[in-house]
Every structure is written in structure tokens, then in C-alpha cells.
CSV table of C-alpha atoms in Angstrom, one decimal:
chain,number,residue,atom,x,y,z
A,1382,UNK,CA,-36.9,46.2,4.4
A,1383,UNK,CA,-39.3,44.7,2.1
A,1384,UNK,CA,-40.5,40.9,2.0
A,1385,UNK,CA,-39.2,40.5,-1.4
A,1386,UNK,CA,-35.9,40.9,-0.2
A,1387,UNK,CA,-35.7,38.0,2.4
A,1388,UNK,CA,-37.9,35.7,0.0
A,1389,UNK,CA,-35.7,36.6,-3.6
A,1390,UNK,CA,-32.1,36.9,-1.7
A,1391,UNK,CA,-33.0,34.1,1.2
A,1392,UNK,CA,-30.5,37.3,3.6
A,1393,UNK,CA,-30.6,36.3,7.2
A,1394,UNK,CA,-30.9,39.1,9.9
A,1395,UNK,CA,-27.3,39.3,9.8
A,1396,UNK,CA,-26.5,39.8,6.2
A,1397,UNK,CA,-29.5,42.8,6.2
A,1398,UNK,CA,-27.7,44.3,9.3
A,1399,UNK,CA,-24.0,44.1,7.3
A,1400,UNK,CA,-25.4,45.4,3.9
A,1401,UNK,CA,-27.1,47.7,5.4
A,1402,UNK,CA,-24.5,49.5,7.5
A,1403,UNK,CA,-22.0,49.2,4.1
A,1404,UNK,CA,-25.0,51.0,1.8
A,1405,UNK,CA,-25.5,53.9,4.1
A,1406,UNK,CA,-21.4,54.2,4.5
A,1407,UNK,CA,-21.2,54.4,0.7
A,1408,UNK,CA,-23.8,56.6,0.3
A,1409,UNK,CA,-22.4,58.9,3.2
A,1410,UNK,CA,-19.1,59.1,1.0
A,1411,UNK,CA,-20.5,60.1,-2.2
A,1412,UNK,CA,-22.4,63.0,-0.2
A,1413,UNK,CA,-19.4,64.3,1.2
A,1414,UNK,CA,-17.3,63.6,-1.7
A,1415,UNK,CA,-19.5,66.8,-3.7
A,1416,UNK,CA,-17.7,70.5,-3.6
A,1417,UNK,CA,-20.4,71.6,-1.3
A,1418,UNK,CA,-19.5,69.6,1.8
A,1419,UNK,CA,-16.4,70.9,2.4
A,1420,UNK,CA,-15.6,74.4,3.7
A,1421,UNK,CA,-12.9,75.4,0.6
A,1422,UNK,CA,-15.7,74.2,-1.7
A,1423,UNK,CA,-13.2,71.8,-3.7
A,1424,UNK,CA,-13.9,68.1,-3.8
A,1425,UNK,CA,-12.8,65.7,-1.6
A,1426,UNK,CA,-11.1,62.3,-2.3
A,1427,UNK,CA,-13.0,59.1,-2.1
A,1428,UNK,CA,-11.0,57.8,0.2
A,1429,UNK,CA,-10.7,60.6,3.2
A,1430,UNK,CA,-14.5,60.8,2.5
A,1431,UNK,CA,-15.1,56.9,2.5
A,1432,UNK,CA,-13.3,56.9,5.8
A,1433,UNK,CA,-14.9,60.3,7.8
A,1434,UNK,CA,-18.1,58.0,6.3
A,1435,UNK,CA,-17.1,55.0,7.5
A,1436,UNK,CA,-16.5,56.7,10.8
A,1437,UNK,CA,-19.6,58.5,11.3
A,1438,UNK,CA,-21.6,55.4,10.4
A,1439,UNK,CA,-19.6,53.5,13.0
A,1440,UNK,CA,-19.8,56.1,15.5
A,1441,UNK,CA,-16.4,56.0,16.1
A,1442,UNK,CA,-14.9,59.7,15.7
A,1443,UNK,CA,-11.4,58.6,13.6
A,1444,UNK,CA,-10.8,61.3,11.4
A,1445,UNK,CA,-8.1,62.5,8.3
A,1446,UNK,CA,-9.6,66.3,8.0
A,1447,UNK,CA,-10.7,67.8,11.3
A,1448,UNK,CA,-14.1,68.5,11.5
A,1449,UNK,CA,-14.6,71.6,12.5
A,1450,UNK,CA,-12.8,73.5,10.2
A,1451,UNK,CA,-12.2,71.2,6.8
A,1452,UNK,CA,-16.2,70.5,6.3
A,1453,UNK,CA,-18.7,72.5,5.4
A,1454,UNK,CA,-22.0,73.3,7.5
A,1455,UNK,CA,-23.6,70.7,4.9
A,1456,UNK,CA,-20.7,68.6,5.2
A,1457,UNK,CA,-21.2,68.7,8.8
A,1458,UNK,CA,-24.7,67.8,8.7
A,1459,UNK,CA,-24.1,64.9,6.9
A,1460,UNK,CA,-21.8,63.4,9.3
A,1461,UNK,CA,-23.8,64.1,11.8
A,1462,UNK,CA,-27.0,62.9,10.5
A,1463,UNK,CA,-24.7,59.9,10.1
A,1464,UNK,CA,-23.5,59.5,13.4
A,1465,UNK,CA,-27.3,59.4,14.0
A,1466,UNK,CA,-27.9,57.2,11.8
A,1467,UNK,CA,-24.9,54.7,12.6
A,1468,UNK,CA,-25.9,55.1,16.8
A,1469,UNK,CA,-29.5,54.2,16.8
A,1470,UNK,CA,-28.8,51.4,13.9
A,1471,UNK,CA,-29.7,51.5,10.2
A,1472,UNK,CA,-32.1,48.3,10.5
A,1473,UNK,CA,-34.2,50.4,13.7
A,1474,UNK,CA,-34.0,53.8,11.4
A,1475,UNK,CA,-35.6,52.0,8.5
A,1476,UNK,CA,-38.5,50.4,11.0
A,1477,UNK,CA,-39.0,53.9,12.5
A,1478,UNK,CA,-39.8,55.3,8.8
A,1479,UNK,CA,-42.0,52.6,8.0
A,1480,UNK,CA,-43.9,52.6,11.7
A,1481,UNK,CA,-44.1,56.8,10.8
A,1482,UNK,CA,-45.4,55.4,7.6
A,1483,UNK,CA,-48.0,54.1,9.2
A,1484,UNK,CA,-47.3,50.7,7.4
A,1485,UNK,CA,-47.7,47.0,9.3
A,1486,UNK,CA,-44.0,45.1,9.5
A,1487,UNK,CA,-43.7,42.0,9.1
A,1488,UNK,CA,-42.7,38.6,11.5
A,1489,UNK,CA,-39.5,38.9,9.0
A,1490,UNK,CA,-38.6,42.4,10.1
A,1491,UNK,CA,-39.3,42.6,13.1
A,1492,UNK,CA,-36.8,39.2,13.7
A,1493,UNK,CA,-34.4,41.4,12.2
A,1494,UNK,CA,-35.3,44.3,14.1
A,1495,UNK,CA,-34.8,42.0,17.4
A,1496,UNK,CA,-31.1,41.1,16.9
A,1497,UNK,CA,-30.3,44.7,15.1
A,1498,UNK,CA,-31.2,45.8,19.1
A,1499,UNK,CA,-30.4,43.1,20.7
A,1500,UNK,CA,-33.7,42.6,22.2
A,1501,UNK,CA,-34.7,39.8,23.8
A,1502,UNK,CA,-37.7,38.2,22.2
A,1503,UNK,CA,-39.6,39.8,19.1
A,1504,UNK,CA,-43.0,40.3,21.2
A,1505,UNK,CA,-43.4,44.3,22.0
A,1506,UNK,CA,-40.5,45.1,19.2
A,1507,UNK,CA,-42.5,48.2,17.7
A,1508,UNK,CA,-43.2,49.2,21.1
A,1509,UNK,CA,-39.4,49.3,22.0
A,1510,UNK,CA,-38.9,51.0,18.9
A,1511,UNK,CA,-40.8,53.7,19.9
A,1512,UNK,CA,-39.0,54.2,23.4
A,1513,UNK,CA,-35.7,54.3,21.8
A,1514,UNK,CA,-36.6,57.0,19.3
A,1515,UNK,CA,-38.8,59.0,22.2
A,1516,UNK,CA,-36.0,58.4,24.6
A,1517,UNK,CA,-33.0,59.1,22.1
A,1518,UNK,CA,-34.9,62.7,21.2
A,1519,UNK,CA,-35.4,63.3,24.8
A,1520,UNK,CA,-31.7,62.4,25.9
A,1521,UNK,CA,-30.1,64.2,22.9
A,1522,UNK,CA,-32.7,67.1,23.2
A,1523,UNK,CA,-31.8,67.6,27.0
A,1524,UNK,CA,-27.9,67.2,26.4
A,1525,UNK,CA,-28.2,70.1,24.3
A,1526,UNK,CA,-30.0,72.5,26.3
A,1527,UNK,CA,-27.5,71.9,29.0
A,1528,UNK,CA,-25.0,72.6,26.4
A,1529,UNK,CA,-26.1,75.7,25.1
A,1530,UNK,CA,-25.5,78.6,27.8
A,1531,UNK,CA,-21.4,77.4,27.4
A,1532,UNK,CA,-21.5,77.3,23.8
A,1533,UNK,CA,-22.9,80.4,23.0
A,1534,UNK,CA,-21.7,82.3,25.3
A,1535,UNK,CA,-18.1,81.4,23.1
A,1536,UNK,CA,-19.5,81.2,20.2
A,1537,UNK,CA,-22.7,83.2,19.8
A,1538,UNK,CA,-25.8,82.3,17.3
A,1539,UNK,CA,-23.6,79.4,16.2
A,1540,UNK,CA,-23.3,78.2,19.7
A,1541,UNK,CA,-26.7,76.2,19.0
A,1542,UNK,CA,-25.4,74.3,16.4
A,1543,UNK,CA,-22.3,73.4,18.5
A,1544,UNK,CA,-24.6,72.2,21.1
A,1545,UNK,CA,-26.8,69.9,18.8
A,1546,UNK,CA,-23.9,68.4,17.4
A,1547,UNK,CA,-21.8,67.7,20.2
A,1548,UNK,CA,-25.5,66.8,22.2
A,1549,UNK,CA,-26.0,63.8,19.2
A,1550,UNK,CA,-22.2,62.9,18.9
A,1551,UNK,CA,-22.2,62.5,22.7
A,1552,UNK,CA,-25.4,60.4,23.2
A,1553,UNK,CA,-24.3,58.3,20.0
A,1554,UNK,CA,-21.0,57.5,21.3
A,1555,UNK,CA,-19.4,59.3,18.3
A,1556,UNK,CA,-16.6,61.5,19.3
A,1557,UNK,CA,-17.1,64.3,16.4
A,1558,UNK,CA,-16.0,67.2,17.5
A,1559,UNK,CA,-16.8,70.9,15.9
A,1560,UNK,CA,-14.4,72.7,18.1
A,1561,UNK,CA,-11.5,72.6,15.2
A,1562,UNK,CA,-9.6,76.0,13.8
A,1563,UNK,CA,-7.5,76.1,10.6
A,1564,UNK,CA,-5.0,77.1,13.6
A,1565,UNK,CA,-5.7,74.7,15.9
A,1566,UNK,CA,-7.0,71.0,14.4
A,1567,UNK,CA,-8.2,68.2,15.8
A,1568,UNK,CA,-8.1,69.8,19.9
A,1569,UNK,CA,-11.5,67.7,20.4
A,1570,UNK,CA,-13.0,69.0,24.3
A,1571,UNK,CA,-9.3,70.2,25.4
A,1572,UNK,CA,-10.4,73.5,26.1
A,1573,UNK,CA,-13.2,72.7,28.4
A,1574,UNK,CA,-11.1,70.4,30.4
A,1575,UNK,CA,-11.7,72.6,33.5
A,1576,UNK,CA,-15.9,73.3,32.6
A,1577,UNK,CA,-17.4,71.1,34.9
A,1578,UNK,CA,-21.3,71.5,33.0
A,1579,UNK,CA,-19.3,70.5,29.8
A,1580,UNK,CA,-17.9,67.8,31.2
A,1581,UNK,CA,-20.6,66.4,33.8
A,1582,UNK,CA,-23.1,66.5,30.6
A,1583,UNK,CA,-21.2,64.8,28.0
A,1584,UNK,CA,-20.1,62.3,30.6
A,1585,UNK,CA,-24.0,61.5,31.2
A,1586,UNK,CA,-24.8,61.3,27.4
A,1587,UNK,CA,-22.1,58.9,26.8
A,1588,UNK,CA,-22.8,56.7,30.2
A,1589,UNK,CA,-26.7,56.8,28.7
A,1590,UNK,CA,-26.0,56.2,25.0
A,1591,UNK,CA,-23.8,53.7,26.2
A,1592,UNK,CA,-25.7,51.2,28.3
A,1593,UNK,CA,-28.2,50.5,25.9
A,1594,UNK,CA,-32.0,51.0,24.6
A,1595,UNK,CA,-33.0,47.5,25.9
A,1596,UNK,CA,-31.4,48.4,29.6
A,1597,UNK,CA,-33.7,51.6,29.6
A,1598,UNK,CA,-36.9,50.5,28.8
A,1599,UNK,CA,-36.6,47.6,31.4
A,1600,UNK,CA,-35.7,50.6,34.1
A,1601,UNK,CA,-38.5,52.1,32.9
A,1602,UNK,CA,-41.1,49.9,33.2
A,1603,UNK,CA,-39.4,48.3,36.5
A,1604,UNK,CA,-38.2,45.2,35.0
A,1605,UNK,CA,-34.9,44.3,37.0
A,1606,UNK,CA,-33.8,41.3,34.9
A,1607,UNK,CA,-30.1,39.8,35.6
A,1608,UNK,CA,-28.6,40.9,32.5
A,1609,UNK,CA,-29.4,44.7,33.6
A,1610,UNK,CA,-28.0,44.0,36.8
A,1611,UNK,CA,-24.7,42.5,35.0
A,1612,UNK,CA,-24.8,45.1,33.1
A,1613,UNK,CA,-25.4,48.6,35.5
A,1614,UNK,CA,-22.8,46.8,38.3
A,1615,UNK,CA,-20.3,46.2,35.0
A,1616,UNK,CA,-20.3,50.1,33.9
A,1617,UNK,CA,-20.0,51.3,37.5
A,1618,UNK,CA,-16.6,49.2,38.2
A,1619,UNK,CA,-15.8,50.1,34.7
A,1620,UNK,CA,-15.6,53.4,35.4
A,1621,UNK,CA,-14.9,53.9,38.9
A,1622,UNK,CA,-11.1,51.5,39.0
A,1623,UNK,CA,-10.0,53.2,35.9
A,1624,UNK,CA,-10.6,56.8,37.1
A,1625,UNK,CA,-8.9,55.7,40.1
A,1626,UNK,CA,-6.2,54.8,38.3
A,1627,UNK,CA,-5.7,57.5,36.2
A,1628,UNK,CA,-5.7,60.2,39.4
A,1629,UNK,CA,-2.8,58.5,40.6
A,1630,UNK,CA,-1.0,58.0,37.7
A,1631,UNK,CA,-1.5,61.2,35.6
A,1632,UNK,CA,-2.5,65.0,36.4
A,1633,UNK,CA,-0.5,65.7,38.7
A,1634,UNK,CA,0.3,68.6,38.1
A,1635,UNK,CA,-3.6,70.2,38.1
A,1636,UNK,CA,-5.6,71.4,41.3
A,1637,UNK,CA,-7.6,69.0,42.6
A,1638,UNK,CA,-10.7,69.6,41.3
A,1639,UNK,CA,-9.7,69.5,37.8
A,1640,UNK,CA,-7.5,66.5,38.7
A,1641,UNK,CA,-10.5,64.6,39.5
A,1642,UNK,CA,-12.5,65.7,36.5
A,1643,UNK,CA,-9.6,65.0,34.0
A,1644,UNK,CA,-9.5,61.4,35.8
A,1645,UNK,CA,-13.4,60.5,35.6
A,1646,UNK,CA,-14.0,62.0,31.9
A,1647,UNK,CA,-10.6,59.5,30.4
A,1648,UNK,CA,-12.1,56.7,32.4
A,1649,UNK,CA,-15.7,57.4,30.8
A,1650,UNK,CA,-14.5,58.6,27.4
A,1651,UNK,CA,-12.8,55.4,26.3
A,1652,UNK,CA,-15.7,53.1,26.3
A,1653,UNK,CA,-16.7,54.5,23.8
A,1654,UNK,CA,-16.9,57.7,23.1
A,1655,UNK,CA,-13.7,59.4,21.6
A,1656,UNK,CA,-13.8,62.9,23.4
A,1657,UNK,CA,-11.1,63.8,25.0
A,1658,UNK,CA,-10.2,66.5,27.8
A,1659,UNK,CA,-6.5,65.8,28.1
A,1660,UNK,CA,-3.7,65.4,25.7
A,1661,UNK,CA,-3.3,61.8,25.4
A,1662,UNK,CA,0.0,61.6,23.8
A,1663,UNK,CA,1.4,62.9,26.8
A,1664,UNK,CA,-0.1,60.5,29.2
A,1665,UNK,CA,1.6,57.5,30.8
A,1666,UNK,CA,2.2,54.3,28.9
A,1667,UNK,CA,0.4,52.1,31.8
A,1668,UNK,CA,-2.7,54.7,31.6
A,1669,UNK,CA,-2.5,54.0,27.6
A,1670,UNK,CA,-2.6,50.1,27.8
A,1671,UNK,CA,-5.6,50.9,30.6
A,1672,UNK,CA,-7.6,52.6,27.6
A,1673,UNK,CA,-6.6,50.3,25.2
A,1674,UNK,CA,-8.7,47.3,27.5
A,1675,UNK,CA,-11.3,49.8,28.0
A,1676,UNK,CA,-11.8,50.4,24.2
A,1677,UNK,CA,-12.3,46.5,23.7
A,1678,UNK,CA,-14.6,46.2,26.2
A,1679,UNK,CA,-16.8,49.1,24.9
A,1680,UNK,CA,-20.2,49.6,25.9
A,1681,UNK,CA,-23.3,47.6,26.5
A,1682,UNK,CA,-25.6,45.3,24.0
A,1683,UNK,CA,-27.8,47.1,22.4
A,1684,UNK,CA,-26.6,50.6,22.6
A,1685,UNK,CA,-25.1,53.0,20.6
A,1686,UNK,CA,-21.7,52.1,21.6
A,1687,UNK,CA,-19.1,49.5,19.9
A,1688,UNK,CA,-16.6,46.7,21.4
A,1689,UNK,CA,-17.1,43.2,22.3
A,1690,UNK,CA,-19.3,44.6,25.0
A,1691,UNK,CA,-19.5,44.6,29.1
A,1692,UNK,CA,-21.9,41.6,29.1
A,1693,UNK,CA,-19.3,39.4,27.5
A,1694,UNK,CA,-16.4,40.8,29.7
A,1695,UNK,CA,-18.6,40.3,32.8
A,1696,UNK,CA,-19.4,36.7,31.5
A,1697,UNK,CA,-15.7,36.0,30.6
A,1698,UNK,CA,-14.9,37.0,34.4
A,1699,UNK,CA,-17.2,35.2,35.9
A,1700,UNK,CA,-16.0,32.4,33.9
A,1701,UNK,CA,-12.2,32.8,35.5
A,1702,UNK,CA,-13.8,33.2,38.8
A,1703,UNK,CA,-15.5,30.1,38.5
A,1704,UNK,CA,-12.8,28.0,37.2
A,1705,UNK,CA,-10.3,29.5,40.0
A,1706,UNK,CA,-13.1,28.0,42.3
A,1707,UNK,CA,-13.1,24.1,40.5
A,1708,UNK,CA,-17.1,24.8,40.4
A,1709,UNK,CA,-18.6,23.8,37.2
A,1710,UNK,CA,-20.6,26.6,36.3
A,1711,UNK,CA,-20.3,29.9,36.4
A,1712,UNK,CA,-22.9,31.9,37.9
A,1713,UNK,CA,-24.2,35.7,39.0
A,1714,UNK,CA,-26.9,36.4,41.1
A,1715,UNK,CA,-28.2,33.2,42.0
A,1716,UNK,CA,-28.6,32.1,38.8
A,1717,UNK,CA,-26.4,30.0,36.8
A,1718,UNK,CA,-24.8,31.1,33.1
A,1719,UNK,CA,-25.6,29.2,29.8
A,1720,UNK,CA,-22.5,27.3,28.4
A,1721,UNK,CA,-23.3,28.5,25.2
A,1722,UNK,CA,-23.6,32.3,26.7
A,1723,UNK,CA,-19.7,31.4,27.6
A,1724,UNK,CA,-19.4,30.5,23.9
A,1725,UNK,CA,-20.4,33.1,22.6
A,1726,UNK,CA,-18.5,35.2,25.1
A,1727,UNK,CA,-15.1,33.9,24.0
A,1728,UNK,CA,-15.6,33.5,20.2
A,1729,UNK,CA,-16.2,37.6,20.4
A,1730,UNK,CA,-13.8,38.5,22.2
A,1731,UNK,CA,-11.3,36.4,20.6
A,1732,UNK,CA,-12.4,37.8,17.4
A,1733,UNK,CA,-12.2,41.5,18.8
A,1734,UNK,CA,-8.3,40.7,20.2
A,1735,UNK,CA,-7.1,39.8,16.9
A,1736,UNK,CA,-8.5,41.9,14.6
A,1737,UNK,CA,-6.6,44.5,17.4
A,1738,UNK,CA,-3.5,42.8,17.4
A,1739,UNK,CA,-3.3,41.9,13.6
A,1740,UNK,CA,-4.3,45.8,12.6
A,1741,UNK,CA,-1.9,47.3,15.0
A,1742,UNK,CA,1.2,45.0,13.7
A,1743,UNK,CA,0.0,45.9,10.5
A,1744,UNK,CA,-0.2,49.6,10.6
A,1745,UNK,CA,3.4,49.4,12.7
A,1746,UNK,CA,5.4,47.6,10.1
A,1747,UNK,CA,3.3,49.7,7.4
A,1748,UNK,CA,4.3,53.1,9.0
A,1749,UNK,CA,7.9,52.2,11.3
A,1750,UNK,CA,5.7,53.7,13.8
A,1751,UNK,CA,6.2,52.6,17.7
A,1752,UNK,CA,3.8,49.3,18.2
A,1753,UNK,CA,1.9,50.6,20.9
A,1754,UNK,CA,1.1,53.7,19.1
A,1755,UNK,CA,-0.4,51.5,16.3
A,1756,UNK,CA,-2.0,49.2,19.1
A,1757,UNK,CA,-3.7,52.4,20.4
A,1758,UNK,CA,-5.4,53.3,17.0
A,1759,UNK,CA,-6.5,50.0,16.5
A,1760,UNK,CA,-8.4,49.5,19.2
A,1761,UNK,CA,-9.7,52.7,18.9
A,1762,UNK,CA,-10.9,51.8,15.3
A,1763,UNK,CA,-12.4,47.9,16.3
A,1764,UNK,CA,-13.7,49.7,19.4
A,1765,UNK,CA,-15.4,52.3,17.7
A,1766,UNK,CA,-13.8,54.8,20.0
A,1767,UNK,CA,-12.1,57.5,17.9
A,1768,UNK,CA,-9.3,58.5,20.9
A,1769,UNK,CA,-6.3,59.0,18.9
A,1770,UNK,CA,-2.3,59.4,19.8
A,1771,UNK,CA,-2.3,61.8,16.8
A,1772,UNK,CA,-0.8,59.7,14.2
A,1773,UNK,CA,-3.9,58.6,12.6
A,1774,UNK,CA,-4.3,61.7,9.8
A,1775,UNK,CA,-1.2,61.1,8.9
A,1776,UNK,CA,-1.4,57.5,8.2
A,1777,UNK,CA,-0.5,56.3,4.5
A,1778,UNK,CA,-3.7,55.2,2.6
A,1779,UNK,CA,-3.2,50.8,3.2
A,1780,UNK,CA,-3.1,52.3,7.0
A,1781,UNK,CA,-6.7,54.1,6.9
A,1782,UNK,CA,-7.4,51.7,5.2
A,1783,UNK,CA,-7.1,49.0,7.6
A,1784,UNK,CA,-8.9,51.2,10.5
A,1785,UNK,CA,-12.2,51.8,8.2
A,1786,UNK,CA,-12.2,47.7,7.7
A,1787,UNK,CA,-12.0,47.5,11.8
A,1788,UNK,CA,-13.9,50.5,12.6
A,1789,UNK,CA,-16.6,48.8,10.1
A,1790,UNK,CA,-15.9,45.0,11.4
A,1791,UNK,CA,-16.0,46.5,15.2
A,1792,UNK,CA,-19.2,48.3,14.5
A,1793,UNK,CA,-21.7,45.7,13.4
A,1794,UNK,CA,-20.2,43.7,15.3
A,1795,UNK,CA,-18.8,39.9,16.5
A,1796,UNK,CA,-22.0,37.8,16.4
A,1797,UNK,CA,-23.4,39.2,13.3
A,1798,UNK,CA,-20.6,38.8,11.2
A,1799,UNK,CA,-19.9,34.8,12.3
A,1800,UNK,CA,-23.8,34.7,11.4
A,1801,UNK,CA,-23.7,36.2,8.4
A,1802,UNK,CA,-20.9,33.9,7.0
A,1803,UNK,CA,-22.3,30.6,8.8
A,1804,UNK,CA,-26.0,30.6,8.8
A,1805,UNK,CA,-28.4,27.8,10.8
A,1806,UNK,CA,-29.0,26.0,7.5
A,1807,UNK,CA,-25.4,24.9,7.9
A,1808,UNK,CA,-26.0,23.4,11.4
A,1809,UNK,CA,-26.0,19.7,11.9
A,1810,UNK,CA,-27.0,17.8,14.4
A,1811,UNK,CA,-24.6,15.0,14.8
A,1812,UNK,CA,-22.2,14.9,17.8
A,1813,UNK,CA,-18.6,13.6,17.2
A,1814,UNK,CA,-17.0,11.7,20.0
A,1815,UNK,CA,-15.5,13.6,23.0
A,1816,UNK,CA,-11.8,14.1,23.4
A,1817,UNK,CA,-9.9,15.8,26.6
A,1818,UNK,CA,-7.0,18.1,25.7
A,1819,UNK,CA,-4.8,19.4,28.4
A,1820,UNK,CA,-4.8,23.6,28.5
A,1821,UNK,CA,-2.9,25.4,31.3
């Protein structure tokens, strides 16, 4: 993040943020492309390493070799260093090694530092960077103390490192999971569907991780702003309807107290975690298209979680609201919203609904595989979710392919890349002349 770069390459914000995220992918490939990162100590291809990279990075949890028992404890570490990497944001781990450094950043870098965490004005920056890397070492720190009496009372001395992991991949909205056998693959949290400290605990890291740095340090310093509010009263509905949905409609068959943690844990999970307590496959078709809007939506701006984001829902159903109402501007809380906010609102999510439907239509004429399948694992992939019907390791190479280019395009996000491809010097000023066009 050097000066030279901006004043030789003239990169905006965005295009640092893009590159950035594609460098550390490539890099996290090659890693896990040597002998030593996988458990057989053979070599793995480019491609099932470029995409386990490509998920990590993005924090989705997508994989083509389960975790747990294809990698190697180096392999491992590399994902999950990673997953790190990819939850707090390459742009805010390359300010935190040069605040460690001791080194003064620039007005240039700490712009781009601003939209990397969507932060609202560049004053205080290195001070914010600061709480999220204090409050990311608490959370993840705390998660896996929790974690630890459960994991090693299974699994011993390697119970620690099961907590770490699944402590960071929680927090960072990742969905990696270490639990994996050679005889059973890819059973993510299956087995602790009835462990209510499992659960409660990785439901609070995601729910954390998930609303966002920015959201925190306002809470913390007692700063009750309107977009926190949109934002808190968002994630509660968010989860609350959908659990209610899914007691009703699935689990039936389990007591009630399980039936109720099953229900909560696949409403939290899908925004956007990628754990999973209950066989999804099996699950009703409504509850499926119910995760498949919750893995658009995602999480909240500026946290380690993907998808067009509950701000822009919230702003999108305000919108409705208003225009069921004939009043002219939206509004919450008193106060009214920004046309542009509206936007900005509809071009991502717009973006966010194609790239779905265009990758699921693609990977279901690809593969002859039912199209709400191939819905499911794209929205999983552009929502950086990494819930899976089961189909995705088995997925021909075009397939994987197009989930790394969503998982990658859902990851860094709408608004960056239309930034990155139209910059401000493109902007003019001139207004053409108005013209109404009937819609409805």
C-alpha cells in the first residue's frame, strides 16, 4: 500500500481492493498446491486448490476436498489463516502490518482503508483499525474457549486446534469445517446438532462477525446512528421469521428442544456462514428457496460477511413500502433516505440476482442437474455462504469454475466492482432531458 502505487498505476480504492483480494487468492493456491499441504503428501491440482483458495479468501466455505481429512495440518493452516485474512479484508490486514510497523499512512490509504470497511468518513480510520483487530482477537479468542471443553473432550490435545479453527471460521463467516473422516466427508456441525454450547456459540460468532466492525465500535462508544438501528432491527427480523418458519415446516420429527435449536442455527447459518446442523438435502423445497433469499441478503456492511447486504434490503423495503403509500420518499426513523442510497440499493442487488440466476442456469444446463439444486449453489457461491445440497464436489471443472468467479465477484463486492470499471473521472456533469416511462 505504497504511494507509488496510486501515483504510477493512478488504481482507485476499488481497483486496490479487487487486486488485492485476487493476489492473496493466487498466492493461497500455489501454497496449497505444494505436497506438504495435503494429508497424502501428493500435490494438489491448481484448480481444486485455486478454488478451496478462492473460498477461504472469500469466506465462503465451498469446497471439492473436505477439509478435515484431505488437507494437511499445514494445509489447514493456510486456509485458515486465509479465512482470516479474506474476513477482516486484505486492504485492513495490510494497514494493521504497517500501523504494527509503526509507520505513518497516508490520506491515500487511509481513503482506501475507509471504503475497504465501509466506514463512514476517513477521520479516526487507524483508530477503528485498532478496535476491529482488538475486537476480532477478543471475539475469536472467547469463541474458542467456549469451544474447547466439547472439543476435547472428543478429540483430546487436538481438541484446541478444533476450537481455534472452527472459533476464526465462525467469527469470519467462513463455514470451514475440520470435523471430516476419510469415512465420513463433508458432515460440517451434523453431529453436534443436539449440543446446545456448540451451537449457542457459533450462532453468536456468526451473528457478531456478521453485523459488522463499524456497527460495534459505534455500540461501543454509544453512538446510536440510524444505519445501526436499520441495521440491529434488520438482523433480528432476519432471523427470528425464518426460524419461525423452518420449526413449522421441517424437524418434525425431533423433541422439542432440538427442534428449536435445529430451526434458529438454519435461520442464522445462511446469512452467511455455511455451517450446518441438519441435512439440507433432505429439507423442504419452500425452506430451500427461504435460504436461498437469506444467502442474497447476507450480512451487514462492513463485516466479515458477503451478499448484497441487510442495509440494502432494508432500504429496498422501505422503498416498496413507501411507494405502496404514494409518499415520495422513503423514510426510517424520522429521517428521510437519500435517492441515490435507493440507487445504489437497486444497482446491487440487481447485480447480486443475476449473477445468481445466470450461474445457476449455467451450472444446470452444464451438469443436467435439477435447476433449483444449481440455484442453491449459486447463491451460496455469490453469497459467500458455503451451504451446499452436496452436488458441488462433484461439479465438472466449467462448473467450479463458475462458483469461484461468483464466490470472488460476491466477495468484494457490488459497489466496488461498478467502481472499479467506472471511476469519477468518467462522470459528467450534464443533465439530458427528462422522459416518463410507464413501469407496473
Amino acid at each position: 500500500m505504497t504511494e507509488g502505487i496510486y501515483r504510477k498505476k493512478h488504481l482507485t480504492s476499488s481497483q486496490v481492493i479487487i487486486l488485492g483480494f485476487a493476489g492473496v487468492i493466487l498466492l493461497g493456491a500455489f501454497l496449497l498446491m505444494l505436497p506438504v499441504a495435503s494429508a497424502e503428501g501428493v500435490a494438489t491440482s491448481f484448480h481444486e486448490a485455486l478454488f478451496t483458495s478462492t473460498s477461504a479468501v472469500c469466506v465462503t466455505g465451498l469446497v471439492v476436498q473436505d477439509t478435515g481429512s484431505y488437507w494437511s495440518f499445514f494445509g489447514q493452516t493456510v486456509i485458515l489463516a486465509l479465512i482470516q485474512i479474506g474476513g477482516l479484508g486484505v486492504v485492513t490486514v495490510a494497514a494493521a502490518v504497517v500501523i504494527l510497523s509503526g509507520r505513518k499512512i497516508s490520506l491515500m490509504q487511509r481513503s482506501t482503508m475507509q471504503d475497504a470497511i465501509s466506514a463512514p468518513k476517513v477521520g479516526g480510520i487507524v483508530r477503528l483499525t485498532r478496535f476491529i483487530l482488538l475486537g476480532t482477537l477478543l471475539s475469536e479468542a472467547t469463541g474458542a474457549l467456549l469451544l474447547l471443553p466439547d472439543f476435547c473432550k472428543t478429540f483430546g490435545f487436538k481438541g484446541i486446534w478444533m476450537a481455534v479453527f472452527h472459533s476464526i471460521s465462525a467469527f469470519c463467516n467462513a463455514g470451514f469445517d475440520i470435523l471430516g473422516t476419510k469415512d465420513h466427508t463433508f458432515v460440517s456441525l451434523t453431529g453436534y446438532m443436539g449440543d446446545p454450547l456448540i451451537n449457542i456459540v457459533i450462532m453468536l460468532l456468526i451473528i457478531v462477525g456478521g453485523i459488522g466492525f463499524v456497527t460495534w465500535d459505534d455500540i461501543y462508544i454509544n453512538k446510536w446512528k440510524i444505519k445501526r438501528k436499520v441495521i440491529l432491527t434488520t438482523t433480528v427480523w432476519l432471523i427470528l421469521l425464518p426460524a419461525i418458519f423452518f420449526f413449522f415446516q421441517d424437524f418434525s420429527e425431533l423433541p422439542m428442544g432440538k427442534r428449536l435449536l435445529m430451526s434458529v442455527f438454519q435461520s442464522v447459518t445462511p446469512r452467511t456462514a455455511g455451517f450446518n446442523t441438519a441435512d439440507l438435502a433432505v429439507m423442504t423445497e419452500p425452506s430451500k428457496a427461504i435460504m436461498i433469499l437469506l444467502m442474497l441478503i447476507g450480512g451487514s456492511p462492513g463485516s466479515t460477511a458477503g451478499g448484497m447486504k441487510t442495509t440494502t434490503f432494508a432500504v429496498l423495503v422501505l422503498n416498496a413500502f413507501a411507494t405502496f403509500r404514494n409518499k415520495e420518499d422513503a423514510g426510517v426513523y424520522g429521517r428521510r433516505i437519500e435517492c441515490q442510497t435507493i440507487k445504489n440499493a437497486s444497482t446491487v442487488a440487481m447485480m447480486y440476482i443475476l449473477l445468481f440466476l445466470c450461474g445457476g442456469i449455467a451450472i444446470s444446463i452444464c451438469e443436467n442437474q435439477p435447476l433449483l439444486n444449481c440455484l442453491f449453489e449459486a447463491a451460496s457461491a455469490v453469497g459467500t455462504v458455503g451451504l451446499t445440497l452436496g452436488i458441488t464436489p462433484d461439479l465438472h471443472i466449467i462448473s467450479q469454475s463458475i462458483l469461484i468467479l461468483l464466490m470472488y465477484l460476491g466477495r468484494v463486492g457490488g459497489l466496488t466492482l461498478i467502481y472499479a470499471m467506472f471511476s469519477d473521472k468518467n462522470r459528467k456533469n450534464a443533465k439530458l432531458p427528462t422522459e416518463k416511462i410507464t413501469v407496473g
